[in-house]
């Protein structure tokens, strides 16, 4: 089988070695050839570990921590009512057992997964193209802002990217050597793990099937892998491994209304035509770009589309690896955008795993441009790195004094026995309890609506993490309420609209969008 290599597959010679002069024997040159991946991994680690603890734990991260506190059986049970499968939370549970629940340790799990994904992305491009393309891909992937951001959160998105890139790599190895069934075993295990990590993993499976279908009907050399019994058996194995979770998924789909009521789905704004280019800008600069002049706003997404076309059109390999990366990056983006006209799910973090394909695809295009128009290729590379650096800087722009933890630490320091703490919103509650050191039960304010309907979350989504005794329908119901801390959105008096007349404001602290106000009763004040 012909591959895009100078050296035949299986040859023990280094296909990237430069023949000729004795300079290749110099220690520095040898070191550069053997350890070329190390600087890329160090770059990936530097941007992911930089200020890893600067941003406070936010609501989604707090939900991860609450769920990870359960036993493995409890995680399985409660994840069945959540919008995400259980694998990440089980791994986080074990991680906490080993390394504790400090914020640095917690976020290290995602950071390490993100660094590993960079390494595997480089490996994947190295199999599909040249060493030069692999190095370019490594630099661009290491700096990809959306990947950096979600490598710094206590959520499953970084792990999902790692699993899907690894599965795609296993697929490439199997396509080249279909008689090596171990690659399909790896593929089945990795894809099964991805399905247990996030429901959007199904989009990667779809990309793989479409890719195998395309190389089956392409002109010239046709790959018949999609017809092989081993491929079908591997996918049947994925289904079999997922069967224990399937009833939970079906139940969740039947209760989408409960998830919408609780605000766990359906909260995203409806998409518009600008949402698609906005997503590309978000991937690259961590800003939707909609404040930019229209020509600039459209220029970057269109330029990336042109790069994708260059990568695909200039691909002379029989396996058409650039098509695989184009599908992996573009198909989920377009499908989720289309579905979001019906049900809004066009959310950056849900698609971050697929954004990892963007720098890999760009690297293939730059490498192929370099062979013909070197100046243009270098200009494109420098421009992309500059754009990504803007996003990396935006990620790192965190005011550590403007965070929820400052509010909670203030309450911790000024807390007195018998004080009550009430939060106004589920997301504030989820993050507050991580920092709370008072030992008091933190309550969640859920006043009935004007027509008497309860605002308590149901058992689906975040509601599965909160027991009924946490909810507080009326501030007057608080026992021993001489001193009460009310925690909510800064400058929003509507969150606690009906304060008891006997309460007097005694203190206040705020940081950014959150505030804590201390109230005492008149009798206590006297």
Short mmCIF file of C-alpha atoms in Angstrom, two decimals, residues 52-513:
data_model
loop_
_atom_site.label_atom_id
_atom_site.label_comp_id
_atom_site.label_asym_id
_atom_site.label_seq_id
_atom_site.Cartn_x
_atom_site.Cartn_y
_atom_site.Cartn_z
CA UNK A 52 -3.72 27.42 36.76
CA UNK A 53 -5.27 28.44 40.08
CA UNK A 54 -5.95 32.12 39.27
CA UNK A 55 -9.62 31.72 38.34
CA UNK A 56 -11.97 30.62 41.08
CA UNK A 57 -13.92 27.38 40.84
CA UNK A 58 -17.11 28.20 38.97
CA UNK A 59 -20.49 26.50 38.96
CA UNK A 60 -19.84 23.72 36.44
CA UNK A 61 -16.55 22.86 38.14
CA UNK A 62 -18.34 22.84 41.48
CA UNK A 63 -20.84 20.33 40.09
CA UNK A 64 -17.94 18.08 39.06
CA UNK A 65 -16.58 18.20 42.60
CA UNK A 66 -19.94 17.49 44.23
CA UNK A 67 -20.51 14.52 41.94
CA UNK A 68 -16.98 13.20 42.47
CA UNK A 69 -17.59 13.06 46.24
CA UNK A 70 -19.94 10.12 45.80
CA UNK A 71 -18.83 6.51 45.66
CA UNK A 72 -18.39 5.02 42.20
CA UNK A 73 -21.84 3.48 42.46
CA UNK A 74 -23.25 6.85 43.54
CA UNK A 75 -21.54 8.60 40.63
CA UNK A 76 -23.09 6.12 38.22
CA UNK A 77 -26.52 6.73 39.75
CA UNK A 78 -26.37 10.53 39.83
CA UNK A 79 -24.67 10.92 36.44
CA UNK A 80 -27.69 9.10 35.00
CA UNK A 81 -29.69 12.24 35.88
CA UNK A 82 -26.99 14.65 34.72
CA UNK A 83 -26.26 15.92 31.20
CA UNK A 84 -22.88 14.13 31.07
CA UNK A 85 -21.87 10.45 31.37
CA UNK A 86 -19.93 9.22 34.42
CA UNK A 87 -16.35 8.38 33.36
CA UNK A 88 -14.70 11.74 34.03
CA UNK A 89 -16.31 12.01 37.46
CA UNK A 90 -15.13 8.51 38.35
CA UNK A 91 -11.59 9.40 37.32
CA UNK A 92 -11.83 12.65 39.28
CA UNK A 93 -13.00 10.67 42.32
CA UNK A 94 -9.88 8.52 42.15
CA UNK A 95 -7.68 11.53 41.42
CA UNK A 96 -8.92 13.28 44.56
CA UNK A 97 -8.26 10.15 46.59
CA UNK A 98 -4.63 10.21 45.40
CA UNK A 99 -3.81 13.93 45.26
CA UNK A 100 -6.42 15.72 47.37
CA UNK A 101 -8.92 18.41 46.42
CA UNK A 102 -6.66 21.46 46.25
CA UNK A 103 -7.47 23.59 43.23
CA UNK A 104 -4.05 22.98 41.64
CA UNK A 105 -4.34 19.23 42.04
CA UNK A 106 -7.91 19.21 40.73
CA UNK A 107 -7.08 21.13 37.56
CA UNK A 108 -3.91 19.13 36.94
CA UNK A 109 -6.04 16.24 35.69
CA UNK A 110 -7.33 18.34 32.80
CA UNK A 111 -3.97 20.06 32.24
CA UNK A 112 -2.14 16.75 31.88
CA UNK A 113 -4.83 15.42 29.55
CA UNK A 114 -4.44 18.58 27.44
CA UNK A 115 -0.67 18.18 27.23
CA UNK A 116 -1.05 14.52 26.27
CA UNK A 117 -3.55 15.52 23.56
CA UNK A 118 -0.91 17.85 22.07
CA UNK A 119 1.57 14.98 21.96
CA UNK A 120 -0.93 12.67 20.29
CA UNK A 121 -1.94 15.37 17.82
CA UNK A 122 1.69 15.76 16.79
CA UNK A 123 1.98 11.97 16.49
CA UNK A 124 -1.12 11.87 14.29
CA UNK A 125 0.20 14.50 11.86
CA UNK A 126 3.59 12.78 11.86
CA UNK A 127 1.82 9.66 10.56
CA UNK A 128 -0.15 11.59 7.95
CA UNK A 129 2.49 13.96 6.58
CA UNK A 130 6.04 15.19 7.18
CA UNK A 131 8.01 15.89 10.32
CA UNK A 132 7.84 19.58 9.44
CA UNK A 133 4.05 19.43 9.40
CA UNK A 134 4.10 17.62 12.73
CA UNK A 135 6.23 20.33 14.35
CA UNK A 136 3.98 23.09 12.99
CA UNK A 137 0.93 21.20 14.22
CA UNK A 138 2.50 20.82 17.65
CA UNK A 139 3.17 24.54 18.05
CA UNK A 140 -0.30 25.54 16.85
CA UNK A 141 -2.03 22.91 18.97
CA UNK A 142 0.01 23.76 22.07
CA UNK A 143 -1.16 27.38 21.79
CA UNK A 144 -4.76 26.73 20.72
CA UNK A 145 -6.66 28.99 23.16
CA UNK A 146 -9.84 26.91 23.49
CA UNK A 147 -7.73 23.85 24.28
CA UNK A 148 -5.70 25.81 26.82
CA UNK A 149 -8.83 27.13 28.50
CA UNK A 150 -10.50 23.78 28.97
CA UNK A 151 -7.23 22.21 30.06
CA UNK A 152 -7.59 24.51 33.09
CA UNK A 153 -11.07 23.48 34.19
CA UNK A 154 -12.32 20.67 36.40
CA UNK A 155 -14.47 19.34 33.57
CA UNK A 156 -14.35 16.53 31.02
CA UNK A 157 -13.62 18.45 27.82
CA UNK A 158 -9.84 18.08 27.88
CA UNK A 159 -10.15 14.35 28.55
CA UNK A 160 -12.61 14.01 25.68
CA UNK A 161 -10.16 15.65 23.27
CA UNK A 162 -7.40 13.29 24.38
CA UNK A 163 -9.57 10.20 23.89
CA UNK A 164 -10.86 11.25 20.47
CA UNK A 165 -7.44 12.19 19.08
CA UNK A 166 -6.08 8.89 20.42
CA UNK A 167 -8.94 6.96 18.81
CA UNK A 168 -8.37 8.75 15.49
CA UNK A 169 -4.67 7.87 15.68
CA UNK A 170 -5.54 4.21 16.30
CA UNK A 171 -7.84 4.33 13.27
CA UNK A 172 -5.02 5.68 11.07
CA UNK A 173 -2.70 2.89 12.21
CA UNK A 174 -5.35 0.27 11.47
CA UNK A 175 -6.04 1.69 8.00
CA UNK A 176 -2.36 1.29 7.17
CA UNK A 177 -2.09 -2.18 8.63
CA UNK A 178 -5.57 -3.70 8.73
CA UNK A 179 -4.17 -7.11 9.59
CA UNK A 180 -3.06 -5.69 12.97
CA UNK A 181 -6.30 -6.15 14.89
CA UNK A 182 -4.81 -4.72 18.06
CA UNK A 183 -5.26 -1.25 16.60
CA UNK A 184 -8.99 -1.85 16.36
CA UNK A 185 -9.00 -3.11 19.95
CA UNK A 186 -7.39 0.18 21.02
CA UNK A 187 -9.88 2.07 18.88
CA UNK A 188 -12.87 0.31 20.41
CA UNK A 189 -11.65 0.89 23.97
CA UNK A 190 -10.82 4.56 23.36
CA UNK A 191 -14.11 5.30 21.63
CA UNK A 192 -16.03 3.49 24.38
CA UNK A 193 -14.24 5.63 26.96
CA UNK A 194 -15.10 8.74 24.93
CA UNK A 195 -18.78 7.75 24.84
CA UNK A 196 -18.69 7.41 28.63
CA UNK A 197 -17.08 10.87 28.85
CA UNK A 198 -19.38 13.03 26.71
CA UNK A 199 -22.39 12.40 24.49
CA UNK A 200 -20.88 14.45 21.66
CA UNK A 201 -18.35 11.66 21.14
CA UNK A 202 -20.89 10.22 18.71
CA UNK A 203 -19.87 12.97 16.27
CA UNK A 204 -16.32 11.59 16.11
CA UNK A 205 -17.66 8.11 15.36
CA UNK A 206 -19.74 9.61 12.56
CA UNK A 207 -16.65 11.36 11.14
CA UNK A 208 -14.74 8.08 11.14
CA UNK A 209 -17.54 6.25 9.32
CA UNK A 210 -17.90 9.01 6.72
CA UNK A 211 -14.13 9.05 6.17
CA UNK A 212 -14.01 5.29 5.60
CA UNK A 213 -16.92 5.63 3.20
CA UNK A 214 -15.16 8.37 1.22
CA UNK A 215 -11.86 6.53 0.83
CA UNK A 216 -13.85 3.49 -0.27
CA UNK A 217 -15.32 5.33 -3.27
CA UNK A 218 -12.41 7.67 -4.10
CA UNK A 219 -10.81 7.56 -7.53
CA UNK A 220 -7.71 5.44 -7.84
CA UNK A 221 -6.73 3.32 -4.86
CA UNK A 222 -9.86 2.36 -2.91
CA UNK A 223 -9.73 1.29 0.71
CA UNK A 224 -12.26 -1.39 1.54
CA UNK A 225 -11.85 -1.11 5.31
CA UNK A 226 -15.46 -0.12 5.84
CA UNK A 227 -16.46 -3.54 4.49
CA UNK A 228 -14.12 -5.51 6.74
CA UNK A 229 -15.76 -7.71 9.33
CA UNK A 230 -13.19 -6.58 11.90
CA UNK A 231 -14.38 -2.95 11.59
CA UNK A 232 -17.97 -3.94 12.15
CA UNK A 233 -17.02 -6.17 15.07
CA UNK A 234 -15.06 -3.32 16.66
CA UNK A 235 -18.09 -1.05 16.44
CA UNK A 236 -20.35 -3.79 17.78
CA UNK A 237 -17.92 -4.07 20.69
CA UNK A 238 -18.32 -0.31 21.33
CA UNK A 239 -22.09 -0.73 21.37
CA UNK A 240 -21.82 -3.73 23.70
CA UNK A 241 -19.57 -1.81 26.09
CA UNK A 242 -22.03 1.07 26.08
CA UNK A 243 -25.14 -1.05 26.66
CA UNK A 244 -25.00 -0.74 30.48
CA UNK A 245 -25.33 3.04 30.13
CA UNK A 246 -27.85 3.07 27.29
CA UNK A 247 -30.99 2.84 29.51
CA UNK A 248 -29.79 5.91 31.42
CA UNK A 249 -29.29 7.83 28.19
CA UNK A 250 -32.73 6.88 26.89
CA UNK A 251 -34.31 7.91 30.20
CA UNK A 252 -32.50 11.23 30.06
CA UNK A 253 -33.73 11.88 26.54
CA UNK A 254 -37.29 11.22 27.67
CA UNK A 255 -36.94 13.82 30.43
CA UNK A 256 -35.50 16.71 28.43
CA UNK A 257 -38.27 18.97 29.68
CA UNK A 258 -37.13 18.45 33.27
CA UNK A 259 -33.61 19.41 32.22
CA UNK A 260 -34.93 22.54 30.50
CA UNK A 261 -36.93 23.52 33.57
CA UNK A 262 -33.82 23.17 35.71
CA UNK A 263 -31.81 25.28 33.27
CA UNK A 264 -29.30 22.51 32.51
CA UNK A 265 -30.15 22.49 28.79
CA UNK A 266 -31.84 25.03 26.55
CA UNK A 267 -30.17 28.00 28.25
CA UNK A 268 -28.01 28.85 25.24
CA UNK A 269 -29.16 31.71 23.02
CA UNK A 270 -30.61 30.73 19.63
CA UNK A 271 -28.05 30.62 16.84
CA UNK A 272 -27.83 33.16 14.03
CA UNK A 273 -25.86 33.16 10.79
CA UNK A 274 -23.02 34.88 12.63
CA UNK A 275 -22.77 32.10 15.20
CA UNK A 276 -20.63 29.90 12.96
CA UNK A 277 -17.81 32.38 12.34
CA UNK A 278 -18.17 33.49 15.98
CA UNK A 279 -17.36 29.95 17.11
CA UNK A 280 -14.16 29.97 15.07
CA UNK A 281 -13.15 33.28 16.65
CA UNK A 282 -13.94 31.88 20.10
CA UNK A 283 -11.70 28.89 19.44
CA UNK A 284 -8.82 31.14 18.47
CA UNK A 285 -9.06 34.31 20.58
CA UNK A 286 -11.61 33.45 23.32
CA UNK A 287 -13.92 36.19 22.06
CA UNK A 288 -16.84 35.86 19.67
CA UNK A 289 -15.40 38.59 17.42
CA UNK A 290 -18.81 40.11 16.72
CA UNK A 291 -17.55 43.59 17.61
CA UNK A 292 -15.07 43.44 14.75
CA UNK A 293 -15.73 45.08 11.36
CA UNK A 294 -17.61 42.67 9.14
CA UNK A 295 -14.74 42.14 6.64
CA UNK A 296 -12.37 41.23 9.48
CA UNK A 297 -15.03 39.12 11.19
CA UNK A 298 -15.46 37.00 8.06
CA UNK A 299 -11.84 37.04 6.91
CA UNK A 300 -10.37 34.66 9.49
CA UNK A 301 -12.99 31.87 9.14
CA UNK A 302 -12.79 32.14 5.35
CA UNK A 303 -8.98 32.03 5.45
CA UNK A 304 -9.13 28.86 7.54
CA UNK A 305 -11.60 27.39 5.08
CA UNK A 306 -9.13 28.11 2.27
CA UNK A 307 -6.35 26.46 4.29
CA UNK A 308 -8.52 23.38 4.75
CA UNK A 309 -9.12 23.28 1.00
CA UNK A 310 -5.38 23.56 0.33
CA UNK A 311 -4.67 20.71 2.75
CA UNK A 312 -7.25 18.46 1.06
CA UNK A 313 -6.55 19.37 -2.58
CA UNK A 314 -2.76 19.11 -2.21
CA UNK A 315 -2.97 15.76 -0.41
CA UNK A 316 -1.28 13.17 -2.62
CA UNK A 317 -1.43 10.30 -0.15
CA UNK A 318 -3.64 7.37 -1.00
CA UNK A 319 -5.26 7.34 2.44
CA UNK A 320 -6.20 11.04 2.22
CA UNK A 321 -5.46 11.82 5.85
CA UNK A 322 -6.27 15.49 5.34
CA UNK A 323 -9.85 14.47 4.54
CA UNK A 324 -10.03 12.72 7.90
CA UNK A 325 -8.88 15.86 9.73
CA UNK A 326 -11.20 18.07 7.68
CA UNK A 327 -14.16 15.87 8.59
CA UNK A 328 -13.10 15.67 12.24
CA UNK A 329 -12.93 19.47 12.49
CA UNK A 330 -15.71 20.61 10.20
CA UNK A 331 -18.47 18.01 10.28
CA UNK A 332 -19.27 18.28 14.03
CA UNK A 333 -19.14 22.08 13.79
CA UNK A 334 -21.63 22.19 10.91
CA UNK A 335 -23.93 19.49 12.32
CA UNK A 336 -24.19 21.04 15.78
CA UNK A 337 -24.75 24.45 14.20
CA UNK A 338 -27.59 22.99 12.10
CA UNK A 339 -29.19 21.20 15.06
CA UNK A 340 -28.97 24.38 17.13
CA UNK A 341 -31.55 26.06 14.92
CA UNK A 342 -33.97 23.62 16.58
CA UNK A 343 -32.40 23.10 20.03
CA UNK A 344 -29.52 25.46 20.95
CA UNK A 345 -26.44 23.35 21.78
CA UNK A 346 -23.83 25.39 19.90
CA UNK A 347 -21.53 25.75 22.89
CA UNK A 348 -17.77 26.22 22.65
CA UNK A 349 -16.77 23.74 25.32
CA UNK A 350 -18.92 21.00 23.77
CA UNK A 351 -16.95 21.38 20.53
CA UNK A 352 -13.46 22.00 21.92
CA UNK A 353 -12.44 18.37 21.32
CA UNK A 354 -13.13 18.92 17.60
CA UNK A 355 -11.36 22.28 17.56
CA UNK A 356 -8.17 20.28 18.16
CA UNK A 357 -8.31 19.26 14.50
CA UNK A 358 -8.08 22.87 13.32
CA UNK A 359 -4.34 23.42 13.99
CA UNK A 360 -3.56 19.94 12.64
CA UNK A 361 -5.36 20.70 9.40
CA UNK A 362 -3.74 24.13 9.17
CA UNK A 363 -0.32 22.53 9.66
CA UNK A 364 -0.90 20.22 6.69
CA UNK A 365 -1.82 23.21 4.52
CA UNK A 366 1.17 25.31 5.66
CA UNK A 367 3.51 22.38 5.06
CA UNK A 368 2.20 21.94 1.52
CA UNK A 369 2.35 25.67 0.83
CA UNK A 370 5.94 25.73 2.07
CA UNK A 371 7.01 23.41 -0.73
CA UNK A 372 5.80 25.92 -3.35
CA UNK A 373 5.42 29.39 -1.82
CA UNK A 374 7.70 29.52 1.18
CA UNK A 375 7.11 33.18 2.05
CA UNK A 376 3.34 32.75 2.02
CA UNK A 377 3.54 29.64 4.20
CA UNK A 378 5.67 31.43 6.77
CA UNK A 379 3.35 34.44 6.73
CA UNK A 380 0.33 32.21 7.37
CA UNK A 381 2.12 30.41 10.20
CA UNK A 382 3.22 33.63 11.89
CA UNK A 383 -0.27 35.10 11.51
CA UNK A 384 -1.93 32.07 13.08
CA UNK A 385 0.51 32.06 15.99
CA UNK A 386 -0.13 35.79 16.51
CA UNK A 387 -3.90 35.24 16.56
CA UNK A 388 -3.53 32.37 19.01
CA UNK A 389 -1.31 34.46 21.27
CA UNK A 390 -4.14 36.98 21.53
CA UNK A 391 -6.37 34.16 22.76
CA UNK A 392 -3.72 32.81 25.13
CA UNK A 393 -3.38 36.30 26.60
CA UNK A 394 -7.16 36.58 26.96
CA UNK A 395 -7.15 33.27 28.82
CA UNK A 396 -4.46 34.51 31.16
CA UNK A 397 -6.22 37.83 31.88
CA UNK A 398 -7.71 36.92 35.25
CA UNK A 399 -7.93 39.34 38.15
CA UNK A 400 -7.23 37.03 41.07
CA UNK A 401 -8.66 39.64 43.47
CA UNK A 402 -11.98 39.70 41.62
CA UNK A 403 -13.11 36.15 42.30
CA UNK A 404 -15.73 34.27 44.29
CA UNK A 405 -13.16 32.76 46.63
CA UNK A 406 -12.43 36.22 48.08
CA UNK A 407 -16.07 36.58 49.07
CA UNK A 408 -16.21 33.09 50.61
CA UNK A 409 -12.94 33.59 52.46
CA UNK A 410 -14.31 36.81 53.94
CA UNK A 411 -17.37 34.95 55.20
CA UNK A 412 -15.14 32.15 56.54
CA UNK A 413 -13.08 34.68 58.52
CA UNK A 414 -16.07 36.58 59.95
CA UNK A 415 -18.37 33.64 60.52
CA UNK A 416 -19.73 33.12 64.02
CA UNK A 417 -21.34 29.96 65.41
CA UNK A 418 -25.03 29.98 64.59
CA UNK A 419 -24.66 32.10 61.44
CA UNK A 420 -26.75 31.06 58.43
CA UNK A 421 -25.55 31.18 54.83
CA UNK A 422 -28.00 31.42 51.91
CA UNK A 423 -27.07 31.53 48.22
CA UNK A 424 -29.40 32.91 45.56
CA UNK A 425 -28.55 30.70 42.60
CA UNK A 426 -27.59 27.10 41.89
CA UNK A 427 -24.32 28.06 40.18
CA UNK A 428 -23.29 30.24 43.13
CA UNK A 429 -24.17 27.37 45.46
CA UNK A 430 -22.13 24.80 43.53
CA UNK A 431 -18.97 26.87 43.61
CA UNK A 432 -19.52 28.33 47.11
CA UNK A 433 -19.55 24.97 48.86
CA UNK A 434 -16.06 24.16 47.56
CA UNK A 435 -14.55 27.13 49.40
CA UNK A 436 -16.78 27.05 52.48
CA UNK A 437 -14.87 26.24 55.68
CA UNK A 438 -17.51 27.17 58.26
CA UNK A 439 -19.08 23.74 58.70
CA UNK A 440 -22.54 25.33 58.39
CA UNK A 441 -25.08 24.05 55.93
CA UNK A 442 -25.13 26.34 52.90
CA UNK A 443 -28.72 26.83 51.74
CA UNK A 444 -30.14 27.59 48.30
CA UNK A 445 -32.94 30.16 48.12
CA UNK A 446 -35.88 28.85 46.07
CA UNK A 447 -38.89 31.15 46.68
CA UNK A 448 -42.17 30.16 44.99
CA UNK A 449 -43.31 32.19 42.00
CA UNK A 450 -46.09 34.76 42.28
CA UNK A 451 -48.65 32.15 41.27
CA UNK A 452 -47.37 29.69 43.89
CA UNK A 453 -45.29 27.38 41.71
CA UNK A 454 -42.11 26.00 43.26
CA UNK A 455 -38.74 27.09 41.85
CA UNK A 456 -36.90 24.14 43.35
CA UNK A 457 -34.87 22.20 40.76
CA UNK A 458 -36.10 18.71 39.94
CA UNK A 459 -33.95 15.60 40.29
CA UNK A 460 -32.42 16.03 36.82
CA UNK A 461 -29.27 17.99 35.99
CA UNK A 462 -27.69 19.89 38.88
CA UNK A 463 -30.72 19.06 41.00
CA UNK A 464 -29.48 15.50 41.42
CA UNK A 465 -26.54 16.83 43.46
CA UNK A 466 -28.62 18.71 46.03
CA UNK A 467 -30.69 17.17 48.82
CA UNK A 468 -34.11 18.59 49.69
CA UNK A 469 -32.94 20.06 53.02
CA UNK A 470 -30.66 22.48 51.16
CA UNK A 471 -33.58 24.34 49.59
CA UNK A 472 -35.06 27.32 51.40
CA UNK A 473 -38.41 28.64 50.19
CA UNK A 474 -38.63 31.57 52.62
CA UNK A 475 -36.02 33.51 54.56
CA UNK A 476 -38.43 33.63 57.50
CA UNK A 477 -38.06 29.86 57.83
CA UNK A 478 -34.42 30.12 58.88
CA UNK A 479 -33.87 28.79 62.40
CA UNK A 480 -31.64 30.80 64.72
CA UNK A 481 -31.47 33.69 62.27
CA UNK A 482 -29.74 36.33 64.38
CA UNK A 483 -27.02 36.61 61.71
CA UNK A 484 -27.59 35.66 58.08
CA UNK A 485 -25.18 35.86 55.14
CA UNK A 486 -26.91 36.35 51.78
CA UNK A 487 -24.72 35.45 48.81
CA UNK A 488 -25.78 36.44 45.31
CA UNK A 489 -25.15 38.47 42.21
CA UNK A 490 -23.63 41.87 42.91
CA UNK A 491 -26.07 44.73 42.31
CA UNK A 492 -29.15 42.53 41.87
CA UNK A 493 -31.57 43.22 44.74
CA UNK A 494 -34.22 41.12 43.01
CA UNK A 495 -32.55 37.88 44.08
CA UNK A 496 -33.66 38.41 47.68
CA UNK A 497 -36.72 40.63 47.18
CA UNK A 498 -38.51 40.20 50.52
CA UNK A 499 -36.16 40.66 53.43
CA UNK A 500 -37.73 40.38 56.91
CA UNK A 501 -38.31 43.83 58.41
CA UNK A 502 -36.35 42.95 61.54
CA UNK A 503 -33.14 42.46 59.55
CA UNK A 504 -30.50 45.16 59.49
CA UNK A 505 -27.54 45.29 57.10
CA UNK A 506 -24.32 44.90 59.04
CA UNK A 507 -21.63 44.32 56.44
CA UNK A 508 -20.94 43.61 52.79
CA UNK A 509 -18.15 42.31 50.58
CA UNK A 510 -18.10 41.82 46.84
CA UNK A 511 -15.65 40.64 44.20
CA UNK A 512 -16.62 40.92 40.58
CA UNK A 513 -20.10 39.64 40.00
#
